mmCIF file with all atom_site columns, C-alpha atoms in Angstrom:
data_model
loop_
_atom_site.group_PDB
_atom_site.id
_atom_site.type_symbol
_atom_site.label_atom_id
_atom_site.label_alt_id
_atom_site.label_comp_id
_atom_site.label_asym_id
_atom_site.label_entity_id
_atom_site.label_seq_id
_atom_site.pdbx_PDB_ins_code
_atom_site.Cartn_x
_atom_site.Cartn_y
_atom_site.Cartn_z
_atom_site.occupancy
_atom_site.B_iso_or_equiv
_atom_site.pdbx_formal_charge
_atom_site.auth_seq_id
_atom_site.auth_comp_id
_atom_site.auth_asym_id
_atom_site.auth_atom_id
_atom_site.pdbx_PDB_model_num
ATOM 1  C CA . UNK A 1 1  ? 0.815   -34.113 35.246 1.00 0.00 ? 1  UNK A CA 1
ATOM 2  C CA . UNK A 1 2  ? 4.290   -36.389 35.434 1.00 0.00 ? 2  UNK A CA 1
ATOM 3  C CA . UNK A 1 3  ? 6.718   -35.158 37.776 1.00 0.00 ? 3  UNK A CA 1
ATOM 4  C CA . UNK A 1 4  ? 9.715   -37.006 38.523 1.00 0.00 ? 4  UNK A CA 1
ATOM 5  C CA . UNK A 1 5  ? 10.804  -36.147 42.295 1.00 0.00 ? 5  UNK A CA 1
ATOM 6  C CA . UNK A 1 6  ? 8.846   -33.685 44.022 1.00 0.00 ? 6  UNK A CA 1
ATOM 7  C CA . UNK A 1 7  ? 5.297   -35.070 45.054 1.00 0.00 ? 7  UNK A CA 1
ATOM 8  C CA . UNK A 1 8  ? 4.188   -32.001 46.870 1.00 0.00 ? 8  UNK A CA 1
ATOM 9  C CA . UNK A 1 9  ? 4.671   -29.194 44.084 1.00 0.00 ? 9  UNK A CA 1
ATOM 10 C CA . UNK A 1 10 ? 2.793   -31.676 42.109 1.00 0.00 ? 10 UNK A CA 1
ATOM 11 C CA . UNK A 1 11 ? 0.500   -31.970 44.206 1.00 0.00 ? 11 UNK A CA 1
ATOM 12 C CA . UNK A 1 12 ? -0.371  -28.348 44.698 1.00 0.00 ? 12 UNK A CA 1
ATOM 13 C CA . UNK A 1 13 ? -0.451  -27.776 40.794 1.00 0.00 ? 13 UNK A CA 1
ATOM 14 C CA . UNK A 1 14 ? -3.237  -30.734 40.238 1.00 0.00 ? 14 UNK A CA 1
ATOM 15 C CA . UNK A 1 15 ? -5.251  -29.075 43.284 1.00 0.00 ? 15 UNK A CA 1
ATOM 16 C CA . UNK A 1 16 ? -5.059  -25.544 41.344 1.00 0.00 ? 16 UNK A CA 1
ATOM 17 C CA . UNK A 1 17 ? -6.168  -27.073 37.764 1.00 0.00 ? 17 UNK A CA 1
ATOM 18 C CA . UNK A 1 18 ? -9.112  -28.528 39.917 1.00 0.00 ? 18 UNK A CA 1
ATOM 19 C CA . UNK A 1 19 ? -9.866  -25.614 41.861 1.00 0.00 ? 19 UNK A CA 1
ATOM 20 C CA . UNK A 1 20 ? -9.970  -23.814 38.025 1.00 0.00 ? 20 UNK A CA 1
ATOM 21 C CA . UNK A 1 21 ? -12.781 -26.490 36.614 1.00 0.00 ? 21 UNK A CA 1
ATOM 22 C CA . UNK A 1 22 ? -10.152 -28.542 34.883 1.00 0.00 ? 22 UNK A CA 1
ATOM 23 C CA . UNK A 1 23 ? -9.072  -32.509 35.264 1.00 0.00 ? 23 UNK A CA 1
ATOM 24 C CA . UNK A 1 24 ? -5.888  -33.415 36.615 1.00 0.00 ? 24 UNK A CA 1
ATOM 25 C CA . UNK A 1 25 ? -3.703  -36.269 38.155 1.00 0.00 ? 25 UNK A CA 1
ATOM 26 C CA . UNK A 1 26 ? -0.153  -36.015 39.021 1.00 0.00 ? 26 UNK A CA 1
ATOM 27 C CA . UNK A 1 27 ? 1.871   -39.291 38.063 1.00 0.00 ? 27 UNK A CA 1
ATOM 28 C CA . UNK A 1 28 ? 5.314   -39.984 39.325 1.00 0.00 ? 28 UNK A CA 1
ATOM 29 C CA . UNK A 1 29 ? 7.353   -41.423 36.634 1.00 0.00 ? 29 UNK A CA 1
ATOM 30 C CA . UNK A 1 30 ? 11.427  -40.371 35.295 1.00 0.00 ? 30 UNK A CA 1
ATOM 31 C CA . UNK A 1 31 ? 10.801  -40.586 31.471 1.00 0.00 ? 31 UNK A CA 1
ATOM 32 C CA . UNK A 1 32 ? 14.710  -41.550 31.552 1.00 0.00 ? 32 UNK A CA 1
ATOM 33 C CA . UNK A 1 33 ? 13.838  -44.714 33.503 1.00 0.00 ? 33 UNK A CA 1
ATOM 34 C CA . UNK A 1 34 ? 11.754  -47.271 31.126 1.00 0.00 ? 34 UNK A CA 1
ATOM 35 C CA . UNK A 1 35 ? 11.090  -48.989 34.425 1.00 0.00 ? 35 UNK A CA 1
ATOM 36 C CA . UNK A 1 36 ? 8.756   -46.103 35.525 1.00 0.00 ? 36 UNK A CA 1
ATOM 37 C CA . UNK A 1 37 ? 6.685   -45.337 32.448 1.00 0.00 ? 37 UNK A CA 1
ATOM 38 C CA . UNK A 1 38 ? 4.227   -48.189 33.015 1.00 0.00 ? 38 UNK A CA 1
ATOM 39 C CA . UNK A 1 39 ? 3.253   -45.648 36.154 1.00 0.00 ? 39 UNK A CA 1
ATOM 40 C CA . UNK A 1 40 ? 2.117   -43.395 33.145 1.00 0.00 ? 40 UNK A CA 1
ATOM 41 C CA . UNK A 1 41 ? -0.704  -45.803 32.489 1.00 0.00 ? 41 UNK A CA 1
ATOM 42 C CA . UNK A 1 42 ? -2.726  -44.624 35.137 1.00 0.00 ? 42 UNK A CA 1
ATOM 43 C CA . UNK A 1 43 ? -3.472  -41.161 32.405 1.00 0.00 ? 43 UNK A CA 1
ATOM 44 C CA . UNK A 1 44 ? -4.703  -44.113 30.072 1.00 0.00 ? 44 UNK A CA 1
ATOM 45 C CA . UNK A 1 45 ? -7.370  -45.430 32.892 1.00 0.00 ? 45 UNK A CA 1
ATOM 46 C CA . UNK A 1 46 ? -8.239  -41.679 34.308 1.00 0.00 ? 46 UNK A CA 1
ATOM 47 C CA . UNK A 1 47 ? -8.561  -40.044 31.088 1.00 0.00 ? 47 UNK A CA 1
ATOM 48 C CA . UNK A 1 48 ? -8.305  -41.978 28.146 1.00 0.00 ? 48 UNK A CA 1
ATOM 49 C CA . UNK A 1 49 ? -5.534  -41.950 25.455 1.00 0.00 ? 49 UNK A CA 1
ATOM 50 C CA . UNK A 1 50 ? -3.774  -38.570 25.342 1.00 0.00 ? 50 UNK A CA 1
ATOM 51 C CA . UNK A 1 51 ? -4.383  -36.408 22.411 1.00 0.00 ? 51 UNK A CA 1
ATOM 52 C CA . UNK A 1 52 ? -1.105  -34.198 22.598 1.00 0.00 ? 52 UNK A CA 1
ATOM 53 C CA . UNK A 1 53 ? 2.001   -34.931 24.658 1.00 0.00 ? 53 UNK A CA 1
ATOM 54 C CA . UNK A 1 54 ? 4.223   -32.292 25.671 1.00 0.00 ? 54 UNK A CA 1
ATOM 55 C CA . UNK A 1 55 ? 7.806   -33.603 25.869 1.00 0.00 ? 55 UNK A CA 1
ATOM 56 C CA . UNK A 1 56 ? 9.912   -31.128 28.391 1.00 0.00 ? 56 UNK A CA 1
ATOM 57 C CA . UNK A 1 57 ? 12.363  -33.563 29.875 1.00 0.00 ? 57 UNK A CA 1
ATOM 58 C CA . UNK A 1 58 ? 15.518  -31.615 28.634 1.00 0.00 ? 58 UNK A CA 1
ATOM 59 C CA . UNK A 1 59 ? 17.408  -33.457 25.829 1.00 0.00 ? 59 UNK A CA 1
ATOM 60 C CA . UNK A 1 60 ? 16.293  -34.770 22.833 1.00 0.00 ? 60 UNK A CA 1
ATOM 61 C CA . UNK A 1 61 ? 17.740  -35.917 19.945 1.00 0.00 ? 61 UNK A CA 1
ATOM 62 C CA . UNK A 1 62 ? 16.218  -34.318 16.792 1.00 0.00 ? 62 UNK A CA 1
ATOM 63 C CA . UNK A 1 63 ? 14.151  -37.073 15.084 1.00 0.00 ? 63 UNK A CA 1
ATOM 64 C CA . UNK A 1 64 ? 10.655  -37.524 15.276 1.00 0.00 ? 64 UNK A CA 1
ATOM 65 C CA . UNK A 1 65 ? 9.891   -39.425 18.549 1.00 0.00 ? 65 UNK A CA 1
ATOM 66 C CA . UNK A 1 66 ? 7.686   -41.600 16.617 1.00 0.00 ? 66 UNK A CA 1
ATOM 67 C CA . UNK A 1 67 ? 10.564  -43.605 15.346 1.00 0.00 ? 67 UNK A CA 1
ATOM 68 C CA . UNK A 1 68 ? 12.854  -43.470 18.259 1.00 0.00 ? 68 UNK A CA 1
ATOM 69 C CA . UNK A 1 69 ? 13.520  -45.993 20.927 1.00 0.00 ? 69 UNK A CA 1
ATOM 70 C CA . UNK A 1 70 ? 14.152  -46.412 24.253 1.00 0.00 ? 70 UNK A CA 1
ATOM 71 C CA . UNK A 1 71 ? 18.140  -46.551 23.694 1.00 0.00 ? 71 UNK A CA 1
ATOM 72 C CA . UNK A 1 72 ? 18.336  -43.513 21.465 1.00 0.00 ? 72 UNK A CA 1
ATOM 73 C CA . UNK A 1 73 ? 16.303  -41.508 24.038 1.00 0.00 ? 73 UNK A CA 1
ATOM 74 C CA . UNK A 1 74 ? 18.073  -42.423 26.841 1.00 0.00 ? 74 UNK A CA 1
ATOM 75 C CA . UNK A 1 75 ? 21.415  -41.695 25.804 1.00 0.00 ? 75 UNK A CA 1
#
């Protein structure tokens, strides 16, 4: 679970997927800051690679995000 700002809602959300049976981390990283996303590795190294990403960061330019880049999504 990424969240950008707000540790403890976070926080609370990972506690109720566990309390539920399921796996979570929380990972604090601003997907419009490049600088952060290396925090993101820590899904790779609890979980493996991730099968489906849900993007729900607010803008996006239409294009598949497979051949974007860091400029074009930062915009």
């Amino acid at each position: 679970m990424n969240y950008a700002g707000r540790a403890a809602p976070a926080q609370t959300l990972v506690a109720d997927i566990k309390a539920a049976g399921g796996q979570c981390i929380a990972v604090q990283a601003d997907v419009a800051i490049a600088a952060t996303w290396s925090a993101l590795q820590r899904v790779d190294e609890a979980f493996g690679k991730p099968d489906v990403v849900v993007h729900c960061a607010g803008i996006m330019p239409l294009f598949p995000i497979v051949s974007g880049d860091v400029a074009t999504s930062t915009r």
